[in-house]
GROMACS .gro file of C-alpha atoms in nm:
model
  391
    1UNK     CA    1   9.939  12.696   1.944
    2UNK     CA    2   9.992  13.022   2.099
    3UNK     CA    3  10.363  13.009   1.992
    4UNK     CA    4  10.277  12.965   1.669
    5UNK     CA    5  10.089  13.268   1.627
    6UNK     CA    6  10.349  13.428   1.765
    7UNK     CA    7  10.602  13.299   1.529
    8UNK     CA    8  10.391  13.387   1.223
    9UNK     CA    9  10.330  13.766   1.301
   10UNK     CA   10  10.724  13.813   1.380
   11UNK     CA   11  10.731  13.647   1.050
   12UNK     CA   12  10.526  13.914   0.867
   13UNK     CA   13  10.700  14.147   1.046
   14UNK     CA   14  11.008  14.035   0.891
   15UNK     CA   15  10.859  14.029   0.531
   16UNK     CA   16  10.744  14.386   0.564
   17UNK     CA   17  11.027  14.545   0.775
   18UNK     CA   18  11.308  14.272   0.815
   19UNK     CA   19  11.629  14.455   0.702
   20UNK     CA   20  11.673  14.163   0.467
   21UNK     CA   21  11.293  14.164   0.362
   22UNK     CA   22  11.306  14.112  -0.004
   23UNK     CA   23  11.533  13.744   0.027
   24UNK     CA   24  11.296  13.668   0.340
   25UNK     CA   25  11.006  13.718   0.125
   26UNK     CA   26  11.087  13.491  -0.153
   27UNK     CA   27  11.182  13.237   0.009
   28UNK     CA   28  10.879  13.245   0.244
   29UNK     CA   29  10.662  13.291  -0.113
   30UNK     CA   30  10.865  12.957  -0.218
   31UNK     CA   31  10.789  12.781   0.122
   32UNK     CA   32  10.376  12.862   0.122
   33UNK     CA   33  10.391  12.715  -0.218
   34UNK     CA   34  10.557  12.391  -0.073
   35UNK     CA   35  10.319  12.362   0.210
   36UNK     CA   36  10.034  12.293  -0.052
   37UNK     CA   37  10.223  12.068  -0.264
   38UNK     CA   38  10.236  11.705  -0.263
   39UNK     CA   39  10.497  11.641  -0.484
   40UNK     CA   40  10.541  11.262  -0.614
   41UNK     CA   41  10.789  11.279  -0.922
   42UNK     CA   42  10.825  11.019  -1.189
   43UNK     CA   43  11.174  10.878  -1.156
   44UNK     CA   44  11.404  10.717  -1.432
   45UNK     CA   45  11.562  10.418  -1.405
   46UNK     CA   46  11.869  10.651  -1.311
   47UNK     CA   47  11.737  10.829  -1.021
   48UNK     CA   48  11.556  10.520  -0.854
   49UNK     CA   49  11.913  10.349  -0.855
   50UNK     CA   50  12.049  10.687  -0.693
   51UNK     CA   51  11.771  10.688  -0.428
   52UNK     CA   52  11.835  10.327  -0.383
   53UNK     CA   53  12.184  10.367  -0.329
   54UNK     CA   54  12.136  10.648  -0.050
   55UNK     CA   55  11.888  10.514   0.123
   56UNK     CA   56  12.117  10.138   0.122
   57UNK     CA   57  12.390  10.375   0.243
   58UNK     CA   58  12.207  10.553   0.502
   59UNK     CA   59  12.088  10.223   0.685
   60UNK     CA   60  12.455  10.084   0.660
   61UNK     CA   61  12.556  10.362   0.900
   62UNK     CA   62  12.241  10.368   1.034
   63UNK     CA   63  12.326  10.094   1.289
   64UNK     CA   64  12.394  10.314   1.631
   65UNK     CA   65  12.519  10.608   1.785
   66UNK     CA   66  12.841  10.525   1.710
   67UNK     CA   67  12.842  10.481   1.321
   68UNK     CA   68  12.587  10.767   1.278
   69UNK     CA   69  12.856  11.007   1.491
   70UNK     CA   70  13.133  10.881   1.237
   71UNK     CA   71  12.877  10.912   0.970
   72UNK     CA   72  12.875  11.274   1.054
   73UNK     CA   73  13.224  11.349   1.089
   74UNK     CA   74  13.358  11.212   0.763
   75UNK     CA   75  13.039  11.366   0.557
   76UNK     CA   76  13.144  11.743   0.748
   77UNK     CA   77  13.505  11.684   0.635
   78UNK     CA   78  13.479  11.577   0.283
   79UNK     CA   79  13.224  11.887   0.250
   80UNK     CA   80  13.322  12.134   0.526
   81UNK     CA   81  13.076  12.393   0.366
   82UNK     CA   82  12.756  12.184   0.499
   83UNK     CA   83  12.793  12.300   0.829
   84UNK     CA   84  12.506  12.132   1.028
   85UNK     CA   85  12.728  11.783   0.954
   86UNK     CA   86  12.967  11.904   1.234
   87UNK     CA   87  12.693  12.029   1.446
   88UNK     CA   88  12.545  11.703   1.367
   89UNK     CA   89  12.840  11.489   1.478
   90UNK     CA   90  12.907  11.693   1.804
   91UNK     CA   91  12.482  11.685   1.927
   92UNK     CA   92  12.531  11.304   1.856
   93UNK     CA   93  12.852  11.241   2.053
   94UNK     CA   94  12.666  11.440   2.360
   95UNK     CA   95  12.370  11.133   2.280
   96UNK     CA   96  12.581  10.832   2.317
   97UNK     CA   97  12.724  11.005   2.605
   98UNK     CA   98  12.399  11.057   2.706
   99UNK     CA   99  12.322  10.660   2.628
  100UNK     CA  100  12.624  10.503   2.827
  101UNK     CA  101  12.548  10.718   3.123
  102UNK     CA  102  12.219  10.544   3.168
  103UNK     CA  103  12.441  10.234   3.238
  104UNK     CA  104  12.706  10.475   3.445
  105UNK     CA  105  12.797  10.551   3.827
  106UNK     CA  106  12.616  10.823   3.849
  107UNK     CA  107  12.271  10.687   3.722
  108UNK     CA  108  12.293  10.371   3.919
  109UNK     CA  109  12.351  10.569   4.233
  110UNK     CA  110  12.087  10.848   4.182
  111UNK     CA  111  11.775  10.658   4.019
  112UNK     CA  112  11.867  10.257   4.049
  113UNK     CA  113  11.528  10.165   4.099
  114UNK     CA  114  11.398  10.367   3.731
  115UNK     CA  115  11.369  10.116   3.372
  116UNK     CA  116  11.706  10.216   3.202
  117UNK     CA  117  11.597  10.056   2.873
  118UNK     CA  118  11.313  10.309   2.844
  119UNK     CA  119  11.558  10.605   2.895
  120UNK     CA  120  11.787  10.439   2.600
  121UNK     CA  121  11.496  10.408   2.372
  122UNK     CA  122  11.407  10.742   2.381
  123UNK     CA  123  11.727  10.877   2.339
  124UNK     CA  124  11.817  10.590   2.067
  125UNK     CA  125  11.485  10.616   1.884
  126UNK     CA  126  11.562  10.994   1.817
  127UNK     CA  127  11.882  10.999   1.704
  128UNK     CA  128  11.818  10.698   1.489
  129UNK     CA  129  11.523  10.919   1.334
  130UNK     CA  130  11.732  11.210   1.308
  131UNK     CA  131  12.035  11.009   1.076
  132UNK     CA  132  11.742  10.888   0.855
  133UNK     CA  133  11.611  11.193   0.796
  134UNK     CA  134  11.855  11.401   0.732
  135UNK     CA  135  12.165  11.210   0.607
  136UNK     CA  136  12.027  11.095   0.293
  137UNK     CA  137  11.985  11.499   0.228
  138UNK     CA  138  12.356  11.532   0.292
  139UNK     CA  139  12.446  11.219   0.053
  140UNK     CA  140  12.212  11.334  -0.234
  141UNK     CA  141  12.375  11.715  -0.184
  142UNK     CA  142  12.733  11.531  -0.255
  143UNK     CA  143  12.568  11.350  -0.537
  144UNK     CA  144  12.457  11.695  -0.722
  145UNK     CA  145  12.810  11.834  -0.655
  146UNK     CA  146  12.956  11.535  -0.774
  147UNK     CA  147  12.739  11.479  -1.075
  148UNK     CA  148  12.731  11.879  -1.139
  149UNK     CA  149  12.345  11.796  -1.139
  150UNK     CA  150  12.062  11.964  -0.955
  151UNK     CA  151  11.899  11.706  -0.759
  152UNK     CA  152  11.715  11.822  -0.490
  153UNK     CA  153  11.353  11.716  -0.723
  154UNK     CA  154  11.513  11.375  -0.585
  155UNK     CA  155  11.388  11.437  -0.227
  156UNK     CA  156  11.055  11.371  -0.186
  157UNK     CA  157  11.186  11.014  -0.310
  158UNK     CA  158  11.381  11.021  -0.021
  159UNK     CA  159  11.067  11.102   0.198
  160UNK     CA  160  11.222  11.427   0.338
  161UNK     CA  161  10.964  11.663   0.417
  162UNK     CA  162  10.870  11.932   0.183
  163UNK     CA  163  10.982  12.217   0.381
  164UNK     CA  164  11.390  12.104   0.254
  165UNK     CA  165  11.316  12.155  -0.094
  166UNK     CA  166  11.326  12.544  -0.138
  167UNK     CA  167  11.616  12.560   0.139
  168UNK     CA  168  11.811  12.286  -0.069
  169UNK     CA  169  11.729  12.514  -0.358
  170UNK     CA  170  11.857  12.781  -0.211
  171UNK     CA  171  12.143  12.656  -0.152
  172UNK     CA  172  12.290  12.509  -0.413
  173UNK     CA  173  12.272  12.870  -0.556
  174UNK     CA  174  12.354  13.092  -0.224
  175UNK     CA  175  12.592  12.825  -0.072
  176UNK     CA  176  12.460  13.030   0.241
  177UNK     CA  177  12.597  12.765   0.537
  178UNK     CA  178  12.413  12.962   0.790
  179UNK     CA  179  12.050  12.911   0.639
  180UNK     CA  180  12.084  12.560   0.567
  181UNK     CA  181  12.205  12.493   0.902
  182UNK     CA  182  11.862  12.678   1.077
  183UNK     CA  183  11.654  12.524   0.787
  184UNK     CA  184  11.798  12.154   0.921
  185UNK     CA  185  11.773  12.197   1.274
  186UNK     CA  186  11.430  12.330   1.229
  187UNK     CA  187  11.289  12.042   1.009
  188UNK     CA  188  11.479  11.779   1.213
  189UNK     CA  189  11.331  11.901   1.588
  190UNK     CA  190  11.012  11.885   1.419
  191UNK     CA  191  11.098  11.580   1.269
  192UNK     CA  192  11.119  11.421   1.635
  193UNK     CA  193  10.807  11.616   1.741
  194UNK     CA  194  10.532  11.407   1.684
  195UNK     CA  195  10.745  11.099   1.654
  196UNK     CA  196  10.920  11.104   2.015
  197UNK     CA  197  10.913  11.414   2.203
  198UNK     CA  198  10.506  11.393   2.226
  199UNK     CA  199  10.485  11.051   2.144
  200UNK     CA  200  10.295  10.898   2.434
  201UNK     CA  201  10.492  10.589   2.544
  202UNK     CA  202  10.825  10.843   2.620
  203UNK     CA  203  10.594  11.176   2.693
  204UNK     CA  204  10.447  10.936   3.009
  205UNK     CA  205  10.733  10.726   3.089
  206UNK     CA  206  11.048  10.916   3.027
  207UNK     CA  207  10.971  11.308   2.969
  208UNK     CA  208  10.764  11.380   3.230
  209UNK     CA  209  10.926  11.120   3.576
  210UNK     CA  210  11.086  11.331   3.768
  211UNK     CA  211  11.406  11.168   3.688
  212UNK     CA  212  11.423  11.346   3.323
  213UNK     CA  213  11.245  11.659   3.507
  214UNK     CA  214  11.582  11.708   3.759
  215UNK     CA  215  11.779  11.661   3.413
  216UNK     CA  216  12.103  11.653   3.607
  217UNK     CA  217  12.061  11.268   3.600
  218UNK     CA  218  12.154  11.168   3.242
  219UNK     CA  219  12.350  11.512   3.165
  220UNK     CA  220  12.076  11.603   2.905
  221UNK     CA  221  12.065  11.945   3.032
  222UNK     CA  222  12.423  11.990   2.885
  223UNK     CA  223  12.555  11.960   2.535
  224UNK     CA  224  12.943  12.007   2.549
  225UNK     CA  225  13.202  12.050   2.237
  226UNK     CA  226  13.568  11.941   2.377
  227UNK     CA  227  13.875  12.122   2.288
  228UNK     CA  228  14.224  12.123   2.360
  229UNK     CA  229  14.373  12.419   2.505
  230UNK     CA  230  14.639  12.501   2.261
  231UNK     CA  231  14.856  12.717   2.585
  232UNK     CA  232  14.838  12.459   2.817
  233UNK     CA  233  14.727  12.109   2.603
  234UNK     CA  234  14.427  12.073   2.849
  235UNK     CA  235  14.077  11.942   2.774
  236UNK     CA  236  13.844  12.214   2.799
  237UNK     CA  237  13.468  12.266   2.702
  238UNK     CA  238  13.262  12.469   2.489
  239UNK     CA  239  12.879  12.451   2.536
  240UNK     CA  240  12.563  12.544   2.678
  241UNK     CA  241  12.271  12.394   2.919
  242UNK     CA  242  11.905  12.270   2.715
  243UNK     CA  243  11.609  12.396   2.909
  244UNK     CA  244  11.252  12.317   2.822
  245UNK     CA  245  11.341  11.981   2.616
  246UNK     CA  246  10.964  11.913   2.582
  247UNK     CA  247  10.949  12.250   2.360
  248UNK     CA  248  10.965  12.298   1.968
  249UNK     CA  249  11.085  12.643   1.991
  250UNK     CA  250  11.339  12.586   2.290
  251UNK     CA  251  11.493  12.278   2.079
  252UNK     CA  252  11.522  12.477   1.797
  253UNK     CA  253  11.673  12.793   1.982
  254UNK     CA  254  11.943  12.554   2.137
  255UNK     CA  255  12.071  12.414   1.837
  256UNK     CA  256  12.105  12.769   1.696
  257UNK     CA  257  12.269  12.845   2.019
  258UNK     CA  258  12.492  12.541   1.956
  259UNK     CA  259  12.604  12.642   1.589
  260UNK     CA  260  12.663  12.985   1.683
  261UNK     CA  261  12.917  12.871   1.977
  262UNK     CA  262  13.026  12.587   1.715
  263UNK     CA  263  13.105  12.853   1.431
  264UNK     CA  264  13.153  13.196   1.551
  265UNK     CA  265  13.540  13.166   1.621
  266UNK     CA  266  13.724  12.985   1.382
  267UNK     CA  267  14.000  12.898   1.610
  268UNK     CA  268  13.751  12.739   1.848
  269UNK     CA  269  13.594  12.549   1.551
  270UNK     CA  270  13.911  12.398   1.441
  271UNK     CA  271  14.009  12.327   1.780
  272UNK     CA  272  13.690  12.125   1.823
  273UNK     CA  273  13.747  11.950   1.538
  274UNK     CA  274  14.078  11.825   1.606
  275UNK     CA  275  13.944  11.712   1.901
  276UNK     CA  276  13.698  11.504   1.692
  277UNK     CA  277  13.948  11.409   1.441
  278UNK     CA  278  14.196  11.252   1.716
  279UNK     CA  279  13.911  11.175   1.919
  280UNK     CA  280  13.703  10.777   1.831
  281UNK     CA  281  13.415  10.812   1.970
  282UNK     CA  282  13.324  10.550   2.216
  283UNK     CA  283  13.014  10.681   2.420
  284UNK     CA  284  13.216  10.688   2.719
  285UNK     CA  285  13.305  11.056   2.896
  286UNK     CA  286  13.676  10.903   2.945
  287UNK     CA  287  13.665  10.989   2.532
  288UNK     CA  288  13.726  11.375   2.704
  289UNK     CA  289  13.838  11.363   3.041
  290UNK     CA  290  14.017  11.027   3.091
  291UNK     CA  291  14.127  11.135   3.420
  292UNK     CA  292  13.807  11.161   3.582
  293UNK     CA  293  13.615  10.886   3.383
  294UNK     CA  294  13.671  10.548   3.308
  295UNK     CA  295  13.488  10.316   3.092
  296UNK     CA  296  13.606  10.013   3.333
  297UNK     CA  297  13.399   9.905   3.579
  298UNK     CA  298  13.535   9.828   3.948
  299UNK     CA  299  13.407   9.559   4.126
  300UNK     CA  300  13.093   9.556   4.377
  301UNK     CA  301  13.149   9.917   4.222
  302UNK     CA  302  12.822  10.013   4.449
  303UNK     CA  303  12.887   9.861   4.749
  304UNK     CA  304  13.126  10.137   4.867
  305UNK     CA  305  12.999  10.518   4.920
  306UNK     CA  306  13.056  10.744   4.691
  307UNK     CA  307  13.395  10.926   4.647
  308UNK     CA  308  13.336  11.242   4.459
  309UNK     CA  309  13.541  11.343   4.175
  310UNK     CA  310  13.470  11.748   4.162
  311UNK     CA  311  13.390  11.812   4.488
  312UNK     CA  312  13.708  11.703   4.596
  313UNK     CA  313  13.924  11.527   4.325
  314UNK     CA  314  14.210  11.390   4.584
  315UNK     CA  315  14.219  11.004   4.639
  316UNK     CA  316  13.919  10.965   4.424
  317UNK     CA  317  13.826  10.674   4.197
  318UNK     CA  318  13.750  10.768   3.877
  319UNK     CA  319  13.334  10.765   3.746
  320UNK     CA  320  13.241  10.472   3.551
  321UNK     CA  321  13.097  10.617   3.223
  322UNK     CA  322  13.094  10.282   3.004
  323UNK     CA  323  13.151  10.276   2.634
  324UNK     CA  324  12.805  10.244   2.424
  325UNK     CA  325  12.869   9.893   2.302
  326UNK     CA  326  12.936   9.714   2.624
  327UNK     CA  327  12.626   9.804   2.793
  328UNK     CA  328  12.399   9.877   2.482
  329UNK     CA  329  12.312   9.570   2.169
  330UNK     CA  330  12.207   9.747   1.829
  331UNK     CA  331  11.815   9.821   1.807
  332UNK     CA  332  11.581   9.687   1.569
  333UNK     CA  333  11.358   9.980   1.519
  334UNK     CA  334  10.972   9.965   1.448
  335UNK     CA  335  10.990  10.197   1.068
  336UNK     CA  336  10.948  10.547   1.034
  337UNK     CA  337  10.558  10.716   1.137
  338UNK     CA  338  10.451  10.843   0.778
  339UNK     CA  339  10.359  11.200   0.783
  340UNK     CA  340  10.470  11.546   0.679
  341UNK     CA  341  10.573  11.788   0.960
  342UNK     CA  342  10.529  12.087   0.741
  343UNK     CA  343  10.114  12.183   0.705
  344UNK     CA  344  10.191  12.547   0.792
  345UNK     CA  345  10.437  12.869   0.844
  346UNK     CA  346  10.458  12.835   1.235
  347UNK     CA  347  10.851  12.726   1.251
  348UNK     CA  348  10.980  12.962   0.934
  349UNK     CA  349  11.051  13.252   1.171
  350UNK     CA  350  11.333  13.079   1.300
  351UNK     CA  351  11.530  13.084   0.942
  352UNK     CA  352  11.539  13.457   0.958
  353UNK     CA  353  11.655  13.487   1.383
  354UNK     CA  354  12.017  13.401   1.386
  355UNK     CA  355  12.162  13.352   1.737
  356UNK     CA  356  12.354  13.572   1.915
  357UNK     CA  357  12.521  13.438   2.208
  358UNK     CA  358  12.912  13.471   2.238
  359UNK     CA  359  13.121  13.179   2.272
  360UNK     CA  360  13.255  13.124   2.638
  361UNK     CA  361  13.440  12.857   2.797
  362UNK     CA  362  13.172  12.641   2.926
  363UNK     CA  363  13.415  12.448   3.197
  364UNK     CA  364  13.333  12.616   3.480
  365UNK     CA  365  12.981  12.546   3.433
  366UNK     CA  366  12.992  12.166   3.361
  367UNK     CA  367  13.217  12.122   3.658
  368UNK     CA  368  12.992  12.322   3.900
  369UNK     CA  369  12.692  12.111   3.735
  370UNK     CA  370  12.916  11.770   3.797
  371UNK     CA  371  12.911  11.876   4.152
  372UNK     CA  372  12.543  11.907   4.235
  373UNK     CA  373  12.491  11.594   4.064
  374UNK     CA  374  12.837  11.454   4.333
  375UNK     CA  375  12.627  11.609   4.612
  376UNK     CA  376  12.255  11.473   4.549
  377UNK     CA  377  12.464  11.128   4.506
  378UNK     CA  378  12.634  11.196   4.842
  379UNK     CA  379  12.347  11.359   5.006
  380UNK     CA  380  12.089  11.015   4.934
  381UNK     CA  381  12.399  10.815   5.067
  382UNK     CA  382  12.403  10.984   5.391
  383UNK     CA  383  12.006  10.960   5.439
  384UNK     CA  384  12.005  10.619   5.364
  385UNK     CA  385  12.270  10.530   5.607
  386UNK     CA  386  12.033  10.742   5.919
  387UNK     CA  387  11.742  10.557   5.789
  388UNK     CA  388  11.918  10.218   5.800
  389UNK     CA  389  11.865  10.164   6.172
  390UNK     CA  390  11.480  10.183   6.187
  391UNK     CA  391  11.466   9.955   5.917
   0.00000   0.00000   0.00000
């Protein structure tokens, strides 16, 4: 609450004294009239059969992590100027990463004894929520460029929440990539708000264990964007760590973060998508760094001790990170909560606060994190072999 508050006076500060006060303030004058509307239009037979089509098209790819990644992809490169579809495709990658690892080495050594399926559901249930929100924006987007019609009175239809419309709007005029790119992140963290992040069957049994606390566990402190290193042909990463995953405004200043590291360098943006161009997607980290993962599985794989990869690489085994479709079925999902996110101005501000952070090579850091994750690992081995004689 108090963060809201917040948010809105920086807003009106903006309005009044914002360099770029006068677009700020119509657009926030076009946003306060959304939050009062309840728009419901009439449809022709024309526009149902459009809305029908998107929303048969959205569940077709719909199915997992895997088609809603490729999803992504091809959307970004048939229209390259809707941004947030690459940011889009890399976030999910990270996910199924995220996904497979709850089935990988690292998780079975570390937290064996935690539900796995309840890890995977909250990570599942929020990218699948994420792809049905916001996908059928990008199709009906292609439809008005395609059609040379103006269809954005189409989304309410598509039960996106009023808060789109003026951004959509704007954008079909401005063809500003930046603003479009906030507005989605913004609407889809809040999207997930209500529906997962303080939802209380994950807030009680995922968010707050201590498992998802140490966030080392399942990687979800990291979001990485491979690359190859055009001097030497080596895999390197671009990226940053997620703190405060149980917060709005943290969410929302990551994936800001993210775009800005994502888009700031053109050479680094078309190296990363190369990368996901040559890359299928699998869910398994061997998809990046086949030489330290593998998505086979050894046998009696934990009946040896650990033999760390980046602590000391020499000799060692390579980690079992398993694709997403051997360890993971498709989900049936219970439908979407009805509800509009948008019943007030306390997430605008972040339209108008464009990141600043300066790409760096994010290696270093996800090699140093890989460690303390090799050590805790290595660490609980060693205790459990003292304790084994007073058992």
């Amino acid at each position: 609450m108090f963060d809201g508050i917040v948010n809105r006076v920086r807003l009106g500060w903006k309005m009044v004294c914002g360099r770029d006060r006068r677009q700020v303030a119509e657009l926030v004058s076009r946003l306060n009239q959304a939050v009062g509307s309840d728009a419901s239009p009439k449809l022709s037979a024309e526009e149902k059969a459009i809305v029908e089509r998107i929303l048969a098209k959205t569940r077709e790819h719909n199915r997992n992590n895997l088609t809603r990644t490729e999803a992504y992809l091809a959307f970004y490169r048939d229209r390259p100027e809707v941004h947030w579809a690459l940011l889009a495709h890399m976030v999910s990658r990270n996910g199924g990463w995220s996904m497979s690892d709850v089935k990988g080495e690292w998780f079975a050594r570390i937290a064996e004894k935690v539900e796995q399926t309840r890890f995977f559901e909250f990570l599942e249930r929020a990218n699948w929520l994420i792809f049905g929100d916001a996908y059928p924006q990008l199709l009906l987007y292609a439809e008005s460029v395609t059609s040379g019609r103006n269809l954005c009175h189409l989304l309410p239809a598509l039960g996106v929440s009023r808060f789109m419309s003026p951004v959509w709007e704007l954008f079909m005029q401005t063809h500003d990539p930046s603003l479009l790119t906030h507005a989605l992140i913004i609407n889809e963290q809040n999207f997930i708000e209500a529906r997962v992040v303080q939802n209380a069957k994950y807030a009680e049994k995922v968010l707050f264990t201590p498992e998802f606390q140490t966030q080392s566990i399942l990687g979800l402190n990291q979001v990485v964007f491979p690359y190859r290193e055009e001097e030497t042909g080596a895999i390197r990463l671009a990226g940053t760590v997620v703190a405060q995953f149980a917060s709005l405004d943290a969410r929302i200043a990551t994936g800001k973060k993210l775009y800005r590291i994502l888009f700031h360098k053109p050479a680094l943006c078309e190296a990363i998508v190369a990368f996901a161009v040559a890359t299928k997607h699998t869910g398994s980290r061997a998809d990046y760094w086949p030489n330290v993962f593998t998505p086979t599985q050894r046998d009696n794989l934990l009946d040896a001790g650990y033999q760390p990869c980046f602590i000391e690489r020499t000799g060692a085994a390579r980690i079992y990170s398993p694709r997403l479709s051997a360890v993971w079925p498709d989900v049936s999902h219970a439908p979407v909560e009805a509800g509009d996110w948008f019943h007030d101005m306390s997430s605008v501000i972040h339209l108008f606060t464009p990141d600043t952070t300066e790409p760096t090579d994010f290696t270093a850091d996800y090699v140093a994190a890989s460690q303390t994750v090799e050590h805790v690992i290595l660490a609980k081995e060693k205790l459990a072999a003292l304790a084994k004689p007073f058992r």
